[in-house]
Coordinates of C-alpha atoms in Angstrom, one line a residue:
X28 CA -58.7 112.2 74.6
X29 CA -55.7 113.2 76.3
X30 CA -54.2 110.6 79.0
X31 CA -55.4 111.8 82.3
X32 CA -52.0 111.4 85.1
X33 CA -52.8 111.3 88.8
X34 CA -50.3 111.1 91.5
X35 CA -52.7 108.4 93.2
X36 CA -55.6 106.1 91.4
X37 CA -58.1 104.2 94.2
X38 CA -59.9 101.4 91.8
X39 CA -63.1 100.6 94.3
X40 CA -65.4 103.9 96.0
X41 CA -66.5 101.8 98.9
X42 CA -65.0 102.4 103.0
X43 CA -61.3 101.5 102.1
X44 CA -61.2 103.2 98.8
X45 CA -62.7 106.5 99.6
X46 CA -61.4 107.2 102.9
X47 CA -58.1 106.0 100.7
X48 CA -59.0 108.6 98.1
X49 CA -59.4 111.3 101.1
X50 CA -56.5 110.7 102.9
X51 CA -54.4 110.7 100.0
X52 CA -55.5 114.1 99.0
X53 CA -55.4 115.6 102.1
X54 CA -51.4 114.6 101.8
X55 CA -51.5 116.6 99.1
X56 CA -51.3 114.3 95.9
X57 CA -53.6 114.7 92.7
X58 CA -56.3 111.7 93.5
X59 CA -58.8 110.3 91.2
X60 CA -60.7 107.5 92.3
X61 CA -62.9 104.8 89.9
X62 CA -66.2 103.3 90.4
X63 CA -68.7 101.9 88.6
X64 CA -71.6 101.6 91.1
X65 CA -75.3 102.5 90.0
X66 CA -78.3 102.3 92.2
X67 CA -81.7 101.1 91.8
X68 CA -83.3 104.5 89.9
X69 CA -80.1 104.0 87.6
X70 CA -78.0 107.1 89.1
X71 CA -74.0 106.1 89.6
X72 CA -73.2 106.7 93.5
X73 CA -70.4 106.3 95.5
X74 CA -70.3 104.0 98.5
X75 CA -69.5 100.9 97.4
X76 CA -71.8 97.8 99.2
X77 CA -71.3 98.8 102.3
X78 CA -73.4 101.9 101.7
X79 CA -75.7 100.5 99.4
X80 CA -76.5 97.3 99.8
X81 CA -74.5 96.4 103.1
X82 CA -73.9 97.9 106.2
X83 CA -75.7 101.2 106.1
X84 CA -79.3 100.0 104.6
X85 CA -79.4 97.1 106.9
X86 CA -78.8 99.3 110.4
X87 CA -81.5 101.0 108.9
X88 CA -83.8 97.8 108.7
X89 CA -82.3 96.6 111.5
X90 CA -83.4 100.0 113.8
X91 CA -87.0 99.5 112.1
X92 CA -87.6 96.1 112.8
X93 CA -86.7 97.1 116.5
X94 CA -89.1 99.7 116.8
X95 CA -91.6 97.7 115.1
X96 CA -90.7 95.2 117.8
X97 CA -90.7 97.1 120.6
X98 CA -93.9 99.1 120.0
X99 CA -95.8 95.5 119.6
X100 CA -93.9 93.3 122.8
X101 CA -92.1 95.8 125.0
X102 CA -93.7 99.1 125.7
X103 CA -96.3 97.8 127.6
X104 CA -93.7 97.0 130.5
X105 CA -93.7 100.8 130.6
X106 CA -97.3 101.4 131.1
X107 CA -97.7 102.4 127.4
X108 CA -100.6 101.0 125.8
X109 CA -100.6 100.2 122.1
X110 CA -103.3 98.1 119.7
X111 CA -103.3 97.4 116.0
X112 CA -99.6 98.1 115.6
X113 CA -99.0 97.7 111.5
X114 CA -95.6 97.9 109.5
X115 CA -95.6 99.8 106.2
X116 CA -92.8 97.6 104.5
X117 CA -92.6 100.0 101.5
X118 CA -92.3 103.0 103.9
X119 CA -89.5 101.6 106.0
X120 CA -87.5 100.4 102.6
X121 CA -87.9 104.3 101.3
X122 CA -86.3 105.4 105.0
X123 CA -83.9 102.8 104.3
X124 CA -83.2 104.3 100.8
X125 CA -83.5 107.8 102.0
X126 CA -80.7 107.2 104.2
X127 CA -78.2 105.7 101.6
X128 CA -78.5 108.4 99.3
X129 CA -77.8 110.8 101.8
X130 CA -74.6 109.3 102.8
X131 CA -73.2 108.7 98.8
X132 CA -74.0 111.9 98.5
X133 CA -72.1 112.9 101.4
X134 CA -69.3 111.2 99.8
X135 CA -69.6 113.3 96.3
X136 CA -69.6 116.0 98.4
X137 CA -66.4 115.1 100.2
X138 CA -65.1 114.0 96.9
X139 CA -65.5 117.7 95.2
X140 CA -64.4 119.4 98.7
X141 CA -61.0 117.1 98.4
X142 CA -60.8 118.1 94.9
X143 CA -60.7 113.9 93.7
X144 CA -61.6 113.0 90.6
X145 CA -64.6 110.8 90.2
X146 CA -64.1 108.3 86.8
X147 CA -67.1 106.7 86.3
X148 CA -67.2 103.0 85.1
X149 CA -65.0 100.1 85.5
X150 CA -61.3 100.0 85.8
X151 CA -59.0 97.9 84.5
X152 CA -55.5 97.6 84.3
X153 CA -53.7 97.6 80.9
X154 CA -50.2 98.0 81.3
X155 CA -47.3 99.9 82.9
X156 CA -45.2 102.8 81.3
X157 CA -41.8 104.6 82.4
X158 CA -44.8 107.6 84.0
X159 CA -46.5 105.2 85.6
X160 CA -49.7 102.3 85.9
X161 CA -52.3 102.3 83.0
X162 CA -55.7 101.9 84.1
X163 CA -58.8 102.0 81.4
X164 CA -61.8 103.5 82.6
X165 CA -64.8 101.6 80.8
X166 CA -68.4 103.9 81.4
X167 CA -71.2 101.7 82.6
X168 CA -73.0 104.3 80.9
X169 CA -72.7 107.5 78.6
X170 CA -68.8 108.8 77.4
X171 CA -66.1 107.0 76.2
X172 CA -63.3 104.5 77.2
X173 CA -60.2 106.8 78.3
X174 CA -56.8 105.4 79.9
X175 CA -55.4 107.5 82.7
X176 CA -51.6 107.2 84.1
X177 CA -51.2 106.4 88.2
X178 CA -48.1 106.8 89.7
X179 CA -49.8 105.2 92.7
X180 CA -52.6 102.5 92.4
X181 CA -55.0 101.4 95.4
X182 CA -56.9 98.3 94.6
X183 CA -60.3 98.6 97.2
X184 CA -62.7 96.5 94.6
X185 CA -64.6 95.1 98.0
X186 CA -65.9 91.5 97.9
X187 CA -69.4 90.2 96.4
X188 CA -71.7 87.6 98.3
X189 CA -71.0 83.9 98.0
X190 CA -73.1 82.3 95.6
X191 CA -73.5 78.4 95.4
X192 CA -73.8 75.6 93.1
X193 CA -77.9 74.5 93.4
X194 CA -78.9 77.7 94.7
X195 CA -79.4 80.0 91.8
X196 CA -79.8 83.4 93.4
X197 CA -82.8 85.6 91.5
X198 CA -83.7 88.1 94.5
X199 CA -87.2 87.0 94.6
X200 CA -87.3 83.6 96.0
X201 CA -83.6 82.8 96.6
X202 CA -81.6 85.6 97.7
X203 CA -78.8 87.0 99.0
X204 CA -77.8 90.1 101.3
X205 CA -78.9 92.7 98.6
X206 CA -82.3 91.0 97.8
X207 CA -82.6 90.4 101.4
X208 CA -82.6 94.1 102.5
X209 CA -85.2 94.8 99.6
X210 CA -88.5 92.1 100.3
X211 CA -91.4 94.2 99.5
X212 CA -93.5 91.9 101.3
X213 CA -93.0 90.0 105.8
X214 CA -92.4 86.1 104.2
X215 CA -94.5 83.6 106.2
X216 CA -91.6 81.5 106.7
X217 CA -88.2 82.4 105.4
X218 CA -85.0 80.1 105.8
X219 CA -81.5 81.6 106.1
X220 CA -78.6 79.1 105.3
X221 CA -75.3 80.5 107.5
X222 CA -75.4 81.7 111.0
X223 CA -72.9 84.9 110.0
X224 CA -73.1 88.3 110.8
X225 CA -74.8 88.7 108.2
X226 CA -77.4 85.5 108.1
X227 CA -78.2 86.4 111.7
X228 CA -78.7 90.3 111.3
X229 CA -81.1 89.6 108.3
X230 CA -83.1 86.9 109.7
X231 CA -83.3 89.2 112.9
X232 CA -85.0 91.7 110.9
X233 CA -87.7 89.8 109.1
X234 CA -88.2 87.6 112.4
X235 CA -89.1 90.7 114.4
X236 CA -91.3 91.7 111.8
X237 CA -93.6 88.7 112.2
X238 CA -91.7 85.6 109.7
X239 CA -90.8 82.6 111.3
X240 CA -87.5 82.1 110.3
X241 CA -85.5 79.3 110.4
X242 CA -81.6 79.4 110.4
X243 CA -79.2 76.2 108.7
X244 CA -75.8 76.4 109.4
X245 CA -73.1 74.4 108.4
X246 CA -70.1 74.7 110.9
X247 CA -70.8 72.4 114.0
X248 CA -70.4 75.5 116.7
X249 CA -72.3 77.8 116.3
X250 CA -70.4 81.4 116.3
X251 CA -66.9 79.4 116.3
X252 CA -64.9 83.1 116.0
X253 CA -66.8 84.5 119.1
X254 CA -65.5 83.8 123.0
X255 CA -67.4 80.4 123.6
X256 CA -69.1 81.8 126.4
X257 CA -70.4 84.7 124.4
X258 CA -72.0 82.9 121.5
X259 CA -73.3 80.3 124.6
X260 CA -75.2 83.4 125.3
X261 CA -76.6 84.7 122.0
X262 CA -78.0 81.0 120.9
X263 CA -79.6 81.1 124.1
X264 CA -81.1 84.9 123.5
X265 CA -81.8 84.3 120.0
X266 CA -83.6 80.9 120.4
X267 CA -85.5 83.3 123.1
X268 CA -86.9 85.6 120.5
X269 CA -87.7 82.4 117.9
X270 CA -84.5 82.5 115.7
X271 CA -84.7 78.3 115.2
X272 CA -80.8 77.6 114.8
X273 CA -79.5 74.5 113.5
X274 CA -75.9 74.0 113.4
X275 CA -73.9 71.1 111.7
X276 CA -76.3 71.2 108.9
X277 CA -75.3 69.6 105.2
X278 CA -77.8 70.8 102.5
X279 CA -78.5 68.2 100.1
X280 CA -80.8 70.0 97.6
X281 CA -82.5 73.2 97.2
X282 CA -86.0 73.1 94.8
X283 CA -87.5 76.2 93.9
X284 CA -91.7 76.3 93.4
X285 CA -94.0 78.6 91.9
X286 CA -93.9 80.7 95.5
X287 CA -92.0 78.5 97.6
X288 CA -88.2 77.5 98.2
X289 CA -87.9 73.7 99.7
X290 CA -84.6 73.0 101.2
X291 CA -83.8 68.9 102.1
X292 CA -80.8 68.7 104.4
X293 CA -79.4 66.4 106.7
X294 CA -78.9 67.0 110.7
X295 CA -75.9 66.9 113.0
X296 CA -77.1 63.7 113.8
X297 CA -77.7 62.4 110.1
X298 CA -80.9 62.7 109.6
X299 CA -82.8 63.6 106.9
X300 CA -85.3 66.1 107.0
X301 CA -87.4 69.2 104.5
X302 CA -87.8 72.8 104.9
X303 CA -90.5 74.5 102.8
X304 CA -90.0 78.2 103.3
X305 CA -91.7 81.3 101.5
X306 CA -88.5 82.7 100.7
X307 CA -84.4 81.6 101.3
X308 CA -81.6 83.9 101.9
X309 CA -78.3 82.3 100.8
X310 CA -75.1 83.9 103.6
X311 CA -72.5 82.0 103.5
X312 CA -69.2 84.7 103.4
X313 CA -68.2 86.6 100.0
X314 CA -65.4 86.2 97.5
X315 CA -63.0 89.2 96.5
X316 CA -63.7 91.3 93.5
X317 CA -60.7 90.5 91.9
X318 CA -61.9 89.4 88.1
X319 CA -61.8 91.0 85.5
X320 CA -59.0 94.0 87.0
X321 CA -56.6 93.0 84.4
X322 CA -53.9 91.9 87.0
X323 CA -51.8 90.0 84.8
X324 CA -51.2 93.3 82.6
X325 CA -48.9 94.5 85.2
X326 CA -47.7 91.1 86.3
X327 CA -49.9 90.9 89.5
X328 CA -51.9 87.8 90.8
X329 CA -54.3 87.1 92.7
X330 CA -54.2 83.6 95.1
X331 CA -56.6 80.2 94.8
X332 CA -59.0 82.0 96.6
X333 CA -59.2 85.3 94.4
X334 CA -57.8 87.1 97.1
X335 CA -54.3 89.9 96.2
X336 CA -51.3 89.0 98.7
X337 CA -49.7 92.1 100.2
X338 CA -47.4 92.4 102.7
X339 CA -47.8 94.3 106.4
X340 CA -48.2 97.9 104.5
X341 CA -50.6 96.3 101.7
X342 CA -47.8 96.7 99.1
X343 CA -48.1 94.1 96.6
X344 CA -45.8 92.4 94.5
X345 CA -45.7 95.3 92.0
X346 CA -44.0 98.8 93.0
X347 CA -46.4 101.0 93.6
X348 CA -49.6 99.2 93.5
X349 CA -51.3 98.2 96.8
X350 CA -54.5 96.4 97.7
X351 CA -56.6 97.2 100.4
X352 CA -59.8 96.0 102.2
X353 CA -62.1 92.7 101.3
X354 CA -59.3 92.3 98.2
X355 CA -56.7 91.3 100.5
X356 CA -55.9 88.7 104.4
X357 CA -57.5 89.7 107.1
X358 CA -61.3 89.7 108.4
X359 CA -63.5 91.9 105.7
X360 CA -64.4 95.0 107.7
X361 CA -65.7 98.3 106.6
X362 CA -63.2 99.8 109.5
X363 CA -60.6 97.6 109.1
X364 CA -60.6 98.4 105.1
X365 CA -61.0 102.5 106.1
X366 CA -57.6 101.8 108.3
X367 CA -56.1 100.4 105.5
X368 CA -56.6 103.0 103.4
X369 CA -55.2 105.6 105.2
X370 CA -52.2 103.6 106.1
X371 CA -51.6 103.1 102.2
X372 CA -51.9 107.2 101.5
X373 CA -49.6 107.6 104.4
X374 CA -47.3 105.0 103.0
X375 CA -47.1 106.7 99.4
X376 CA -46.4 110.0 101.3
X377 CA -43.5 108.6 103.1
X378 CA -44.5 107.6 106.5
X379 CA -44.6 105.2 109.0
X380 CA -48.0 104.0 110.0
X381 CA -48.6 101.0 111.7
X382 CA -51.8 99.0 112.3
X383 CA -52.4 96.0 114.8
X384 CA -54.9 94.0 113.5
X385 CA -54.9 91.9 116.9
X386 CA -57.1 95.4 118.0
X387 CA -59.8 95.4 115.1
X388 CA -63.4 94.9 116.4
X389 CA -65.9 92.9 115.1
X390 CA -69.8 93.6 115.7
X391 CA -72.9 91.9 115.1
X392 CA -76.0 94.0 114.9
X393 CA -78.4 91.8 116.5
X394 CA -80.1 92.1 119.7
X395 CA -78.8 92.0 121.6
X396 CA -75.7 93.7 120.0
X397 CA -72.2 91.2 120.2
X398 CA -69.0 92.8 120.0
X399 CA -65.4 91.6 120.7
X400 CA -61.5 92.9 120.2
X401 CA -58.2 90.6 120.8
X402 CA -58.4 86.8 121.8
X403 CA -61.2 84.7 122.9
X404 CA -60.8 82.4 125.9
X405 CA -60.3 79.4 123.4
X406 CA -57.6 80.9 121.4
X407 CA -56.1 81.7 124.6
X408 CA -55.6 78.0 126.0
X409 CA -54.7 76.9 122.8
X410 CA -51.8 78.8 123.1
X411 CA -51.1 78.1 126.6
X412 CA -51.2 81.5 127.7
X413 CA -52.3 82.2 131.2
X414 CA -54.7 84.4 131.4
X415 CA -57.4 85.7 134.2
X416 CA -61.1 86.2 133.0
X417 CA -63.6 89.0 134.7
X418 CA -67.2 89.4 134.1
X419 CA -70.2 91.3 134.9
X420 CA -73.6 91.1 134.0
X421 CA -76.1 94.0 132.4
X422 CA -78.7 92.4 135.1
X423 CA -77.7 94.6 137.6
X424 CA -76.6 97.8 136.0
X425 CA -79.9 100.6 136.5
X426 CA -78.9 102.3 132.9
X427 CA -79.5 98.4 131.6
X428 CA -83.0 97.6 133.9
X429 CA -84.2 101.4 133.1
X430 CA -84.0 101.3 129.0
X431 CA -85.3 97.6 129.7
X432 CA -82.9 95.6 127.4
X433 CA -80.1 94.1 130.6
X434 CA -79.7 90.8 129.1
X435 CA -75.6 89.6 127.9
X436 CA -72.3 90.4 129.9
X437 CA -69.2 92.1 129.3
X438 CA -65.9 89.7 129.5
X439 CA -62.3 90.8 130.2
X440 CA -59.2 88.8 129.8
X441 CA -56.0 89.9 131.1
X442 CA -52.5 88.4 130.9
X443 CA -52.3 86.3 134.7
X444 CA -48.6 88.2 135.2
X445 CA -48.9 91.2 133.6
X446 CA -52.5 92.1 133.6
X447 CA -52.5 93.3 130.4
X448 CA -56.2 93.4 128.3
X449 CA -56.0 90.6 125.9
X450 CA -59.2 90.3 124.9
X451 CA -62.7 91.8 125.8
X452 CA -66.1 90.3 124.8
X453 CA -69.5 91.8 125.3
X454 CA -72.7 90.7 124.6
X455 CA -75.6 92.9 125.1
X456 CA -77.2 96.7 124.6
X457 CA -75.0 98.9 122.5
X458 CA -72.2 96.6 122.6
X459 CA -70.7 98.1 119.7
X460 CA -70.2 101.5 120.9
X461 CA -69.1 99.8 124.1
X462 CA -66.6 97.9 122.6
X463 CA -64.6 101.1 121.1
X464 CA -63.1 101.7 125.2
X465 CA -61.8 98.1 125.2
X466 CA -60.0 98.8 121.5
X467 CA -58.5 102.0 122.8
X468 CA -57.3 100.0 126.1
X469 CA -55.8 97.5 124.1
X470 CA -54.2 100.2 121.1
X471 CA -52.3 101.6 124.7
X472 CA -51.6 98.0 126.6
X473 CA -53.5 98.9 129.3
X474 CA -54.0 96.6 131.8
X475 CA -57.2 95.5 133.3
X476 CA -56.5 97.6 136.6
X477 CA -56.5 100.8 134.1
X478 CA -60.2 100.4 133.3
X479 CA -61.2 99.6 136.9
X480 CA -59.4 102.6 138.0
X481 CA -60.8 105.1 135.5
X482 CA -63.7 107.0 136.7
X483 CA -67.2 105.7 134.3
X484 CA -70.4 107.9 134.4
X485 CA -73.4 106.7 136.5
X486 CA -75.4 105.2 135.6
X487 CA -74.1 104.0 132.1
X488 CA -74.5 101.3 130.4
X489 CA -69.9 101.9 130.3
X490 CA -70.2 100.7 134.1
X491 CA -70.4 96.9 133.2
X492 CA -67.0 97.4 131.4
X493 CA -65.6 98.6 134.4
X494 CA -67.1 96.2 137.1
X495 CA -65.6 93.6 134.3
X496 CA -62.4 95.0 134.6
X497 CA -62.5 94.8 138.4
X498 CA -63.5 91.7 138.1
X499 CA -60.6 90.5 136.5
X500 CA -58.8 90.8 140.1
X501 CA -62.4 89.6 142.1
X502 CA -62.8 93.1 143.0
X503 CA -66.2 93.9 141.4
X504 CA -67.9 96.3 143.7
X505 CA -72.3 95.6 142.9
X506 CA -71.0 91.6 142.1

């Protein structure tokens, strides 16, 4: 077979590598892009896990297990009556599945309209040449091995869940985020070890739909990279709605029965104590996808921890070859990987893109929502920076009290000289679509007086941003 040569080669199809792959071709450079991704039925998608096993299909539980929720505890409060609510749990997971396939197919089609060449199977590198990087394309399934030519390479392989040792993962009794979003069955009890994003969004889902889950974590804060004051809140929301939370938590041993999981751990405190669960999801972070790539062919490495070092532009150590998303520093998020990619096909084509990662978002998709950009108030003091807090409450915003969901607060912090947003933390309803004002803010140094002066519709729920913002100078107006 003759030797394929493309201007730019993205290994990795999930956020960072196709929005790479995109961006790259709309500069104008002959793109193919390699993945190896097939789904349950067997069919080879695009998406990587954020699509198919991450992000996407659990918003979709996620927005279920709300409805579910709200049908059976909340619409009374609006006069609506309801009896014998039931969940079909094989219905939801086809939603759930209908919805993934309809955004990798929206990436095919995006891949075809961009004229980017799809190689199916898994790609490795295997050496360099005077026309460029080698990379061997190995089909998962039907066709042959073939080696194309890159003059560009963008390594976007994504991460996989952290297994560990004494916790064999089989996606029936132990699991982790990909069996989690697939039980075919509500568990009884189901035990979650790691108070993440992910631990808590997962054992949110199955707790609204009736298991009584139980939560083990192992850091002795719990949400240590949220404001204090914000993940104050949430234990006290989630503990509320029945999440059991333990933090400071040392598992000991995991035993797996014929239908049961029993975990024996030791407290904060030291002592000793046995969970029996139903099922056990196992969240505690991922690890790079960084075996297997071949690195050391082109005289690349990856670090003790698996992850590619790259410099401020994701240029690695080799000319030419960069590494974006979960592969590489920096928190591992879908958006922050999509940035990255299009700062790397900007790169290639000679410009001179920037991003500040001080102004990346992070969201948790519980209920209620949590959401934050820039420091917390404990980074803050640990660097002796003065700063001024302002807050407001959802309590007494009407959009809040008339969709019935006013519980959390929105939290600015602004520079005690210069006013300028340093940080802003929200915890409540839609606080991930709130949060995008507070990134823009920050992207332009705004100060806090620039949100309080800028006119927000009423009522919205964008009001408590603003009173926050007020705030900052004591000059909330419904406070």
């Amino acid at each position: 077979m003759a030797n394929k040569e493309f201007d730019v080669v993205v290994i990795g199809a999930g956020p960072g590598g196709y929005i790479a792959a995109i961006r790259a071709a709309q500069l104008g450079f002959s793109v193919a892009c390699v993945e190896k991704w097939t789904n349950p039925t067997g069919k080879m998608v695009l998406g990587g896990t954020c699509l198919n096993v991450g992000c996407i299909p659990s918003k979709a539980l996620l927005a279920s297990s709300e409805e579910f929720e709200k049908v059976g505890h909340h619409l009374a409060d609006h006069g609506i009556t309801t009896s014998d609510v039931k969940i079909d749990i094989s219905k939801m997971l086809a939603r759930k599945q209908g919805i993934v396939e309809k955004r990798t197919g929206g990436i095919e089609f995006l891949f075809r309209k961009n004229k980017i060449t799809w190689l199916k199977g898994h790609g490795k590198f295997v050496g360099k040449t005077d026309a460029g990087v080698q990379i061997e394309v190995s089909p998962t399934q039907d066709g042959e091995v073939e080696t194309v030519t890159a003059r560009n390479v963008i390594i976007a392989t994504g991460s996989k869940a952290r297994h560990l040792p004494g916790m064999p993962v089989d996606n029936k009794l132990i699991s982790d985020n990909e069996g989690a979003l697939s039980f075919d069955t509500v568990p009884k009890k189901l035990g979650v070890i790691g108070a993440g994003v992910i631990g808590l969004e997962l054992g949110s889902v199955w707790r609204r739909l009736g298991a009584e889950v139980t939560v083990l974590e192992a850091m002795p804060e719990f949400l240590a990279a949220a404001d204090a004051g914000v993940a104050k809140e949430a234990a006290k929301q989630f503990k509320k709605q029945g999440l059991d939370i333990h933090v400071g938590v040392k598992v000991d041993e995991v035993k797996t029965g014929k239908n049961n999981v029993t975990i024996h751990y030791t407290d904060k405190d030291g002592k000793a104590n046995t969970l029996e669960v139903d099922r056990l999801i196992v969240s505690v972070g991922r690890v790079p996808n960084t075996d297997n790539l071949g690195l050391e062919a082109i005289g690349l490495a990856a670090d003790q921890r698996g992850f590619i070092p790259v410099d401020d532009h994701c240029k690695t150590s080799v000319p030419n070859v960069y590494a974006i998303g979960d592969v590489v520093r920096g928190p591992m998020l879908a958006h922050k990987a999509e940035d990255e990619g299009v700062l790397v096909a900007e790169v290639i084509a000679g410009q001179k893109p920037h991003i500040d990662y001080n102004c990346i978002p992070w969201v948790i998709y519980t209920s209620p929502e949590i959401a934050w950009v820039g420091k917390t108030e404990q980074q803050l003091k640990a660097e002796g920076r003065e700063f001024k807090p302002g807050q407001f409450p959802f309590a007494v915003n009407g959009r809040a009290l008339g969709m019935g969901s006013s519980d959390g607060f929105v939290k600015v912090l602004a520079d005690a000289k210069t006013d300028e947003i340093l940080g802003v933390h929200v915890i409540g309803l839609n606080a991930s679509d709130l949060i995008a004002e507070a990134v823009v803010a920050m992207e332009f140094k705004a100060a806090s007086e620039d949100i309080g002066r800028i006119c927000h519709p009423h009522p919205s729920l964008s009001e408590v941003m603003r009173e926050a913002a007020l705030d900052v100078e004591k000059r909330a107006l419904n406070k």
